[in-house]
Short mmCIF file of C-alpha atoms in Angstrom, two decimals:
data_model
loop_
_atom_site.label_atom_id
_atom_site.label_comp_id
_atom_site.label_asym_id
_atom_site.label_seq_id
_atom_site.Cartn_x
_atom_site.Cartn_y
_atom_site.Cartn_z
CA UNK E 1 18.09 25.95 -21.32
CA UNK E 2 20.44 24.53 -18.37
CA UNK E 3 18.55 22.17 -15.51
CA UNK E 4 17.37 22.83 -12.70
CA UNK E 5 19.53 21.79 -9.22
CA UNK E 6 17.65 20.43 -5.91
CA UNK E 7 19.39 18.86 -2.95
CA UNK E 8 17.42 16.23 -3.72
CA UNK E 9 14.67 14.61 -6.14
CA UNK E 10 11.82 12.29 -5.43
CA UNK E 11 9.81 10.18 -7.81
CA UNK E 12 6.66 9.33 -6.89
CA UNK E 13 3.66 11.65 -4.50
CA UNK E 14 2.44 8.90 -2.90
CA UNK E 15 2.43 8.63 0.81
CA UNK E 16 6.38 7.61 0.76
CA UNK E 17 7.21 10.20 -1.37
CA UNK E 18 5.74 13.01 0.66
CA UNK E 19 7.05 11.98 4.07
CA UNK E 20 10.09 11.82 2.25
CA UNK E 21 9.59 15.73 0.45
CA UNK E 22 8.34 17.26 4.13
CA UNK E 23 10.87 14.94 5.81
CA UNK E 24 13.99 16.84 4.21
CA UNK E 25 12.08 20.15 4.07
CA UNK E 26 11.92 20.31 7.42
CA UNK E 27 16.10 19.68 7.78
CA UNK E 28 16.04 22.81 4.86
CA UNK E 29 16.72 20.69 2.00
CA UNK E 30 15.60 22.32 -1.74
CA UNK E 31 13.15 19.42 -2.60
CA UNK E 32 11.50 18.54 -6.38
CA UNK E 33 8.76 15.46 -6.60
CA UNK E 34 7.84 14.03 -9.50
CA UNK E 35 4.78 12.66 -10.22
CA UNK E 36 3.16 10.61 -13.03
CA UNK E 37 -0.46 11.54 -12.52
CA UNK E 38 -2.21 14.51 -12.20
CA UNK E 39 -2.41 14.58 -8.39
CA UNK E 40 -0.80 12.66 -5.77
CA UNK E 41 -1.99 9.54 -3.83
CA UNK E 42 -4.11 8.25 -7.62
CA UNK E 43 -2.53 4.72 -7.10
CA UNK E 44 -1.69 2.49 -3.98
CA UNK E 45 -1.84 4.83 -1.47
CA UNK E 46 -5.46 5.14 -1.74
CA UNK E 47 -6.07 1.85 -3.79
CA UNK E 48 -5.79 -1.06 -1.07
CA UNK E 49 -7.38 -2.15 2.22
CA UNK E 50 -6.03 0.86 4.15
CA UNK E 51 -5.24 -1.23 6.53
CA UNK E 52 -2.68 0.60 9.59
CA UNK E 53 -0.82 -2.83 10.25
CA UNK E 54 -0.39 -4.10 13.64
CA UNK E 55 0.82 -7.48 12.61
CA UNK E 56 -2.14 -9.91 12.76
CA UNK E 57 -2.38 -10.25 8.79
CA UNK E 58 1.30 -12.24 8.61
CA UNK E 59 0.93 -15.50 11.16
CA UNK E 60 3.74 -17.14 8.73
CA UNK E 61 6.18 -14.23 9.20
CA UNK E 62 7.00 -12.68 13.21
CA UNK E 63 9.20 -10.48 11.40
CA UNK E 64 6.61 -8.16 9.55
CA UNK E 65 4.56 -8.82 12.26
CA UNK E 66 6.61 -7.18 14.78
CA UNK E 67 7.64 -4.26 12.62
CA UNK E 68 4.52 -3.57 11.49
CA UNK E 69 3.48 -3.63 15.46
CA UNK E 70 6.55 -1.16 16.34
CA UNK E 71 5.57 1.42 14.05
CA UNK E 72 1.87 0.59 14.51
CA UNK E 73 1.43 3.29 17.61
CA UNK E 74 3.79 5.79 16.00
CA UNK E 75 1.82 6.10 12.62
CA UNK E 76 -1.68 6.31 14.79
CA UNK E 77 -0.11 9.07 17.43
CA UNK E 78 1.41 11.27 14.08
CA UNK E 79 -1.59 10.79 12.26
CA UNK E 80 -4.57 9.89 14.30
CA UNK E 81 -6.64 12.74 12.39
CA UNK E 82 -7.23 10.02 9.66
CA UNK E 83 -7.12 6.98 11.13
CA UNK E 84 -10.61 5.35 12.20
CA UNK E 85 -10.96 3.76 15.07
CA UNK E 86 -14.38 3.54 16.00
CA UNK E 87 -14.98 -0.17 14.90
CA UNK E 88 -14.39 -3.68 16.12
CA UNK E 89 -11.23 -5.56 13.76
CA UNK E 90 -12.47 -9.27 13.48
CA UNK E 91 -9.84 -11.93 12.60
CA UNK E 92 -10.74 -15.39 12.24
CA UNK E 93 -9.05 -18.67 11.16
CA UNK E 94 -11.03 -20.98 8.46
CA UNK E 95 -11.69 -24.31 9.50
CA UNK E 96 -11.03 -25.58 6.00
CA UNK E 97 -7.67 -24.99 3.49
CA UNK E 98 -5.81 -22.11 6.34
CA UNK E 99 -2.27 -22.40 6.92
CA UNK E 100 -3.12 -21.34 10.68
CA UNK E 101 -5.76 -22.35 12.93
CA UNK E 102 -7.00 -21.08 15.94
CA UNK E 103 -4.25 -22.14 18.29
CA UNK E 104 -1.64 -21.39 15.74
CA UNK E 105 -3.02 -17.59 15.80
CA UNK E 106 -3.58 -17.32 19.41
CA UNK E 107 0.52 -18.27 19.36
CA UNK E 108 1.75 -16.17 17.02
CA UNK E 109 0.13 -13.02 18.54
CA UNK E 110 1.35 -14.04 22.10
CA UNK E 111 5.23 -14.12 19.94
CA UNK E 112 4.68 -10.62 18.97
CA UNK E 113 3.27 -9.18 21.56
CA UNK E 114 0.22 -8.09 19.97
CA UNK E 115 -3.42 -8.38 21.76
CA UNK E 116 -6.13 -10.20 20.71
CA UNK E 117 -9.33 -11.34 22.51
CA UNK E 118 -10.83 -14.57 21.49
CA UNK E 119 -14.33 -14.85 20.66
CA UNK E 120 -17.22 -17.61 19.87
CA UNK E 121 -17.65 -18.15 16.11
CA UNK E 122 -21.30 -18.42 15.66
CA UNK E 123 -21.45 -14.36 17.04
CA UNK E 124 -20.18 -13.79 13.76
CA UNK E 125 -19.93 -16.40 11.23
CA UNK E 126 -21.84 -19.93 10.15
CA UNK E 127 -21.92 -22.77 11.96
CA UNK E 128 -18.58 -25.01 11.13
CA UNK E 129 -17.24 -22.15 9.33
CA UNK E 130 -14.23 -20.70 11.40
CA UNK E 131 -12.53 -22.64 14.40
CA UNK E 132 -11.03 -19.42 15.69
CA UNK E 133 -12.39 -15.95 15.88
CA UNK E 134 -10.75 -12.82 17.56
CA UNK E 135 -11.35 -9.41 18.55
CA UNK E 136 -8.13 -7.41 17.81
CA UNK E 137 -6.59 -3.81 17.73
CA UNK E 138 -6.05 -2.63 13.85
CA UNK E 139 -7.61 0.45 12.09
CA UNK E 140 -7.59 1.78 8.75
CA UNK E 141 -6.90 5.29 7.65
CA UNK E 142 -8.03 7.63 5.19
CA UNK E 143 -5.90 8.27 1.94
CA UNK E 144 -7.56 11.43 1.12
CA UNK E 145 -7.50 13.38 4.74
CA UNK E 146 -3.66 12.13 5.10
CA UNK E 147 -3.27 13.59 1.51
CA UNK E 148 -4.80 16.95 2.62
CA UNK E 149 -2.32 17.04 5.73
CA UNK E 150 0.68 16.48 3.58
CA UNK E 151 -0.06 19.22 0.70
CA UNK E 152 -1.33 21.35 3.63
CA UNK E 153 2.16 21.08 5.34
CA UNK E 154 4.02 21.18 2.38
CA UNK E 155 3.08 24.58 1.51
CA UNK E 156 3.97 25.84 4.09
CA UNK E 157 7.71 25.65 2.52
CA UNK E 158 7.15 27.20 -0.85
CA UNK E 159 10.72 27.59 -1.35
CA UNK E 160 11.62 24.86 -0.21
CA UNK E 161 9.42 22.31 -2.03
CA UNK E 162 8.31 21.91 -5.71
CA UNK E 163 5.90 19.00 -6.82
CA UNK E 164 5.00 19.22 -10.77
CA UNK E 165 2.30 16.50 -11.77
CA UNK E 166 2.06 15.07 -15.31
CA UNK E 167 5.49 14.50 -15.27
CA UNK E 168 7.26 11.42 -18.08
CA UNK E 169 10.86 11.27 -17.41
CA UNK E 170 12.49 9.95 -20.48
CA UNK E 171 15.86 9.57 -19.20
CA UNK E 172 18.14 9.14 -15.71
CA UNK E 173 21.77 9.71 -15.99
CA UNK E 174 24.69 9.26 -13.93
CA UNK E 175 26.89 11.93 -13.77
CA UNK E 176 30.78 12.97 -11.64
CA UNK E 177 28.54 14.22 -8.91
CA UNK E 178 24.78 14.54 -9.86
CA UNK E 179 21.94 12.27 -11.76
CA UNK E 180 20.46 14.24 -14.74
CA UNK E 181 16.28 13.56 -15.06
CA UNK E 182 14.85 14.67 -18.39
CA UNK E 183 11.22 14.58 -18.86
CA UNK E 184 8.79 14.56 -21.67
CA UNK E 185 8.30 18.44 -21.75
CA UNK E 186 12.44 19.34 -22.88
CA UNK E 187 12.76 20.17 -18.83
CA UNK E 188 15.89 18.78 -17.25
CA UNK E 189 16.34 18.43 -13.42
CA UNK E 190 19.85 17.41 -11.51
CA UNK E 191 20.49 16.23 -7.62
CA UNK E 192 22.96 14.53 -5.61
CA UNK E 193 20.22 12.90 -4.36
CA UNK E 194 17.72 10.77 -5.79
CA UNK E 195 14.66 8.55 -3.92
CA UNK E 196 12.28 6.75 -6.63
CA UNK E 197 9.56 5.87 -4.32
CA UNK E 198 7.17 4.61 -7.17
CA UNK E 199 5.82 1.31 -5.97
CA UNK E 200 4.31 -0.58 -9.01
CA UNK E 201 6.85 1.78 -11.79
CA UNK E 202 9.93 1.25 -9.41
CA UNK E 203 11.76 -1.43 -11.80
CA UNK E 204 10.86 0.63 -14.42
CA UNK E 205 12.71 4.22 -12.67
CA UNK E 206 15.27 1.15 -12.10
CA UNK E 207 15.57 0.15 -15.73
CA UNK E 208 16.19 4.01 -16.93
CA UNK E 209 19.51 3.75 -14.96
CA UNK E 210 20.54 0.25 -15.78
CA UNK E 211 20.52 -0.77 -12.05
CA UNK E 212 19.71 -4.03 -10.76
CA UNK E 213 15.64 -4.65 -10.81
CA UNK E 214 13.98 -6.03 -8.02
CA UNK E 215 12.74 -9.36 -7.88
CA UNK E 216 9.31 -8.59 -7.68
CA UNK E 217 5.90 -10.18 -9.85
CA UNK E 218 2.97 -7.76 -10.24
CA UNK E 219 -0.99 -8.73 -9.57
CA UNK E 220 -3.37 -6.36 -11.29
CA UNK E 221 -5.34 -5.68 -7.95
CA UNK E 222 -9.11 -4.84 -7.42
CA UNK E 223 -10.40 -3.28 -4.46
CA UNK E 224 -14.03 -3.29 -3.76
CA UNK E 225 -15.76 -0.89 -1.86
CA UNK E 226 -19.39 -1.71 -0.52
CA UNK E 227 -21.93 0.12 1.29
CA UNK E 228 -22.93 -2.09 4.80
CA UNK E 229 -25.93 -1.96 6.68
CA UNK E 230 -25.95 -0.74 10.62
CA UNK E 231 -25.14 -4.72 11.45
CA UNK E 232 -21.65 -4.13 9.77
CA UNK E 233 -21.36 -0.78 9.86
CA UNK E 234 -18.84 -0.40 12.65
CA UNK E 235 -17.26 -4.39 12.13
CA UNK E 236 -14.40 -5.59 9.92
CA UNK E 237 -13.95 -9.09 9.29
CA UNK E 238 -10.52 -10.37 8.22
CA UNK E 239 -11.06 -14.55 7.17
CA UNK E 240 -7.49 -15.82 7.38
CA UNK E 241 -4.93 -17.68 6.58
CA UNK E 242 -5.23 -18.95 3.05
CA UNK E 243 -7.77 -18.04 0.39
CA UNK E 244 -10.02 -16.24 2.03
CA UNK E 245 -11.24 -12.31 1.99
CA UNK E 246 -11.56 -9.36 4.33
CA UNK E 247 -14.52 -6.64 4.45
CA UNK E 248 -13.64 -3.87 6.84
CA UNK E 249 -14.13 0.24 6.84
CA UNK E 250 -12.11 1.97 4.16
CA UNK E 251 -11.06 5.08 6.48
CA UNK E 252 -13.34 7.37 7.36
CA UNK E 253 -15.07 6.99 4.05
CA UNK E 254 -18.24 5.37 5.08
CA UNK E 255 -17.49 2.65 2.72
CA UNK E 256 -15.85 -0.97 3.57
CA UNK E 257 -13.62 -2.49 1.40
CA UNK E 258 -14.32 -5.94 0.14
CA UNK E 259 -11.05 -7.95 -1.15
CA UNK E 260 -10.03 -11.86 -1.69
CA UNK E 261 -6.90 -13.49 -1.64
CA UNK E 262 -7.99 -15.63 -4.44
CA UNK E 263 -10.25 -13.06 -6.34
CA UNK E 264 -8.69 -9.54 -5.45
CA UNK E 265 -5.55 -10.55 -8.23
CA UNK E 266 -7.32 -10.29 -11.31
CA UNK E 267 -4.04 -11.45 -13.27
CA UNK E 268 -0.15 -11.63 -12.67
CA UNK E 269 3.36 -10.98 -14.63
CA UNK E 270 6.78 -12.22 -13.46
CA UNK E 271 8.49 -10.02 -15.85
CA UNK E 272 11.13 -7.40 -14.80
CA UNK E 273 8.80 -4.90 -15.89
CA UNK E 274 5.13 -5.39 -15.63
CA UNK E 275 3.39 -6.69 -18.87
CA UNK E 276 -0.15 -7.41 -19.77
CA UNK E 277 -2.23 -8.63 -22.48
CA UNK E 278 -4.53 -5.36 -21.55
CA UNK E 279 -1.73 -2.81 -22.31
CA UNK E 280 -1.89 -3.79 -26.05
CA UNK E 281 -6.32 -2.61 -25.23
CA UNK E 282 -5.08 0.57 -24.02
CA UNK E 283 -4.88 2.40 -26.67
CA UNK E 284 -1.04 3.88 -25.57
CA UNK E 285 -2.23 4.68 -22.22
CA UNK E 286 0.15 1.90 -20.38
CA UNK E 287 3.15 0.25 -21.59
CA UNK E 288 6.18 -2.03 -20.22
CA UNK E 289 7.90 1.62 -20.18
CA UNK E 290 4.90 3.89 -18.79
CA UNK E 291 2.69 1.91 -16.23
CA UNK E 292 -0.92 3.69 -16.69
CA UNK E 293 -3.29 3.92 -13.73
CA UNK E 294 -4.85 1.23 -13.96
CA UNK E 295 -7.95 2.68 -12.30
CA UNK E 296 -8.60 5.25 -14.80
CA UNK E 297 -7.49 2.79 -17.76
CA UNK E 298 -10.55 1.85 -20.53
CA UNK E 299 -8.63 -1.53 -20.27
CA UNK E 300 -9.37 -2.58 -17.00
CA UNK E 301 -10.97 -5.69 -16.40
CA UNK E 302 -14.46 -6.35 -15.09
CA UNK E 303 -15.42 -6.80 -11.62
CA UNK E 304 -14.69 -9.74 -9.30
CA UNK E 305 -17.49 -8.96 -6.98
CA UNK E 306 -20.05 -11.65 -7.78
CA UNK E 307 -17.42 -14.19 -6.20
CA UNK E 308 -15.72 -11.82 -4.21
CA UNK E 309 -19.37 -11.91 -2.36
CA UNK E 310 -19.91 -14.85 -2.89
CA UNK E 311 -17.01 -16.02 -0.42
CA UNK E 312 -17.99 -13.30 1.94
CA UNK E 313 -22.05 -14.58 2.10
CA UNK E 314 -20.57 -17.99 2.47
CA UNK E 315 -18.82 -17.33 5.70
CA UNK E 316 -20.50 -14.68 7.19
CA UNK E 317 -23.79 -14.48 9.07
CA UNK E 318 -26.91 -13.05 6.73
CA UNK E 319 -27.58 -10.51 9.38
CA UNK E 320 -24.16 -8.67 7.67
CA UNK E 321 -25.96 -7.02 4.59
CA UNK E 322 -23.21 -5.26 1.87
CA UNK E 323 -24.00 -3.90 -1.82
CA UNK E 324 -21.30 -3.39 -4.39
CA UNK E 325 -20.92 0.83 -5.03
CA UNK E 326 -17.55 0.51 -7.06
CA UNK E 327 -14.25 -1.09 -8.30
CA UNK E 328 -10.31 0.26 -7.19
CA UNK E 329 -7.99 -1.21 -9.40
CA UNK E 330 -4.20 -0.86 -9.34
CA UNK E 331 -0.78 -2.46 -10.01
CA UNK E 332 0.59 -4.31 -6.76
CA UNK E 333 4.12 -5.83 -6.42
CA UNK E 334 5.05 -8.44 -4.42
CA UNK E 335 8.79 -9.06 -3.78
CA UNK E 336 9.26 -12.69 -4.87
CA UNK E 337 10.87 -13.83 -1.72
CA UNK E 338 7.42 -12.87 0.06
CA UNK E 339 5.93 -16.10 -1.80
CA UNK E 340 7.26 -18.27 0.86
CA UNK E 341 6.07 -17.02 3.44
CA UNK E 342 4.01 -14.43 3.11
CA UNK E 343 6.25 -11.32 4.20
CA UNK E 344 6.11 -7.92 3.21
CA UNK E 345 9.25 -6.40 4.16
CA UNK E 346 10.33 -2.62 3.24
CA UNK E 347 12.74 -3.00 1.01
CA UNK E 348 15.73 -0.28 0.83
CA UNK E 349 17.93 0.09 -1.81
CA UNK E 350 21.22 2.27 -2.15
CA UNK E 351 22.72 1.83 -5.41
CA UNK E 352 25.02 5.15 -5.20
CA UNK E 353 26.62 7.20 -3.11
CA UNK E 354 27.98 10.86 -4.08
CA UNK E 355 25.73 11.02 -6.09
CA UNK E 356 22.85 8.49 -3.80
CA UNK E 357 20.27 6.67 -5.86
CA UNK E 358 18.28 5.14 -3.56
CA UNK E 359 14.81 2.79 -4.18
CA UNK E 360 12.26 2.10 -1.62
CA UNK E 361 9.31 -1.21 -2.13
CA UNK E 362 7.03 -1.36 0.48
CA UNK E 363 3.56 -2.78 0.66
CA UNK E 364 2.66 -1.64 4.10
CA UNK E 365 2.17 2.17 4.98
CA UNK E 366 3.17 2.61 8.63
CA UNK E 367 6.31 1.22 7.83
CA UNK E 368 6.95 4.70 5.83
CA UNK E 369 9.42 5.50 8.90
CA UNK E 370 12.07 3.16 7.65
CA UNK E 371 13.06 5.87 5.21
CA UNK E 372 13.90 8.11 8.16
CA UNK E 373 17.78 7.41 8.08
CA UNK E 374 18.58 7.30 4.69
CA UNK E 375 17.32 10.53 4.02
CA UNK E 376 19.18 11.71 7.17
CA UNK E 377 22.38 10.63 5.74
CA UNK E 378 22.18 11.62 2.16
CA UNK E 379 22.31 15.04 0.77
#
């Protein structure tokens, strides 16, 4: 049985990987996506804060902050069907163990341009707690409605597109004018064209191919989401800059999400690939070679939420009740050069041309439009 030809191949259905497969649809382009699990948007497209960036969560980096600003009305005018509004975005500076205080903040959001409205502390949080608090402009969308929108658009080019789920790919070659993809099942597919959009597996697509990995570690994440009384129903408090947590509306779930910058990492590997102690507990279901979801592994570890809370309780007033419903967990990388200071760039990566192999690491969704002219360009 000969392969299969597309104009071009995408790994990965998560939000970059769709844009990407209705991007080139649109332009009339014969488009496969490959996905891992059995539907798209399992792993860290849902699995994180949700958070529609508008540049207040990097005070140690103007640069993400002002991207993340620039495509910050874009992403809420393309897809403001998802994205919730309806809630005041709290950011506050700790007076104890932050890298920025209240001035500092005030600063950097004058730098880039971004509006915040300062506030009196004890409104919101106990006494001595926070020398800074702010009222500021940042939503949060909903994974599953933006997921609905993008298979719902997507079919509307059935000859155009083809995503198959439950797909292992065993093998990436480089051929004169193509890259051959064989999978698990004996299929074989061939492009000019390839985009491995894959996040937390992305050195892994990388290592298939023997190109150049990224410099990235990996944190074994946990997102908590909560239910809130009416006092914190419509508020989201981001605690910043240092070890500190956010609570704030997951989309238009209902739910807030509860995470720590000291207690959201459960554990971390600065291999090439990611490796665990629990992959040797999973019982084949993740490996250096296959990263599992780690959400639906038997593996995962147990929750962080007593002291996840218990940060949360310390800061916040009592009148802001939350109970624990459940537990997110997935694999996060983190480019290495972020460690400095705390950017989270979107990284692009050609390392072809005729045929294009390209890689994409980003940890920020409305950045997704950076993809835009490569995909122009390459057919």
């Amino acid at each position: 049985m000969g392969s299969e030809r597309f104009d071009k191949i995408i790994i990965g259905a998560g939000l970059y990987g769709l844009y990407s497969a209705l991007f080139c649809c649109k332009k009339g382009e014969n488009i496969l996506v490959l996905e891992y699990d059995p539907a798209p948007f399992k792993r860290a497209t849902y699995i994180n804060q949700a958070r529609v960036h508008q540049g207040y969560h990097y005070p140690r980096s103007i640069s993400t902050a002002v991207k993340s600003a620039g495509y910050f009305e874009r992403f809420n005018r393309d897809y403001d069907f998802c994205v919730n509004k309806e809630f005041d975005q709290i950011y506050a500076t700790s007076s104890q163990y932050s890298w920025s205080d209240r001035k500092q903040f005030k600063d950097f959001c004058k730098a880039a341009n971004i509006p915040c409205e300062e506030l009196h502390p004890g409104n919101y949080f106990k006494d001595g707690m926070c020398d800074g608090v702010f009222r500021t402009r940042e939503y949060t969308y909903d994974a599953m409605i933006l997921k609905d929108y993008f298979l719902d658009k997507l079919s509307e080019y059935p000859n155009s597109c083809t995503i198959k789920y439950g797909v292992k790919i065993t093998a990436i070659e480089k051929n004169t004018d193509t890259y051959l993809i064989r999978t698990e099942d004996g299929n074989e597919y061939e492009s000019g064209f390839v985009l491995n959009s894959t996040y937390a597996s992305t050195n892994q697509i990388l290592d298939m191919v023997g190109y150049e990995k990224f410099g990235i570690k990996y944190e074994l994440c946990e997102i908590i989401l909560c239910k809130v009384n009416d006092k914190l129903k419509n508020i989201g408090f981001t605690v910043m800059d240092g070890p500190f947590f956010s609570i704030m509306p997951f989309g238009k779930t209902g739910y807030h999400s509860l995470t720590s910058v000291t207690f959201t990492p459960h554990t971390t590997s600065y291999d090439g690939v990611p490796t665990f102690d629990c992959q040797a507990r999973s019982q084949g279901f993740c490996s250096t070679k296959n990263l599992g979801n780690c959400n639906d592994c038997t593996a995962k570890p147990a929750s962080a939420f007593p002291y996840m809370s218990s940060l949360a309780r310390k800061y916040m007033l009592d009148d802001y009740e939350f109970t624990y419903e459940k537990s997110l967990f997935s694999m996060k990388p983190i480019l290495m050069s972020s460690e400095i200071d705390d950017s989270r760039p979107t990284v692009i990566r050609q390392y072809s041309e005729g045929p294009t192999f390209v890689a994409v690491l980003s940890g920020k969704i409305n950045t997704v439009y950076d993809l835009d002219e490569v995909l122009s360009n390459g057919k």
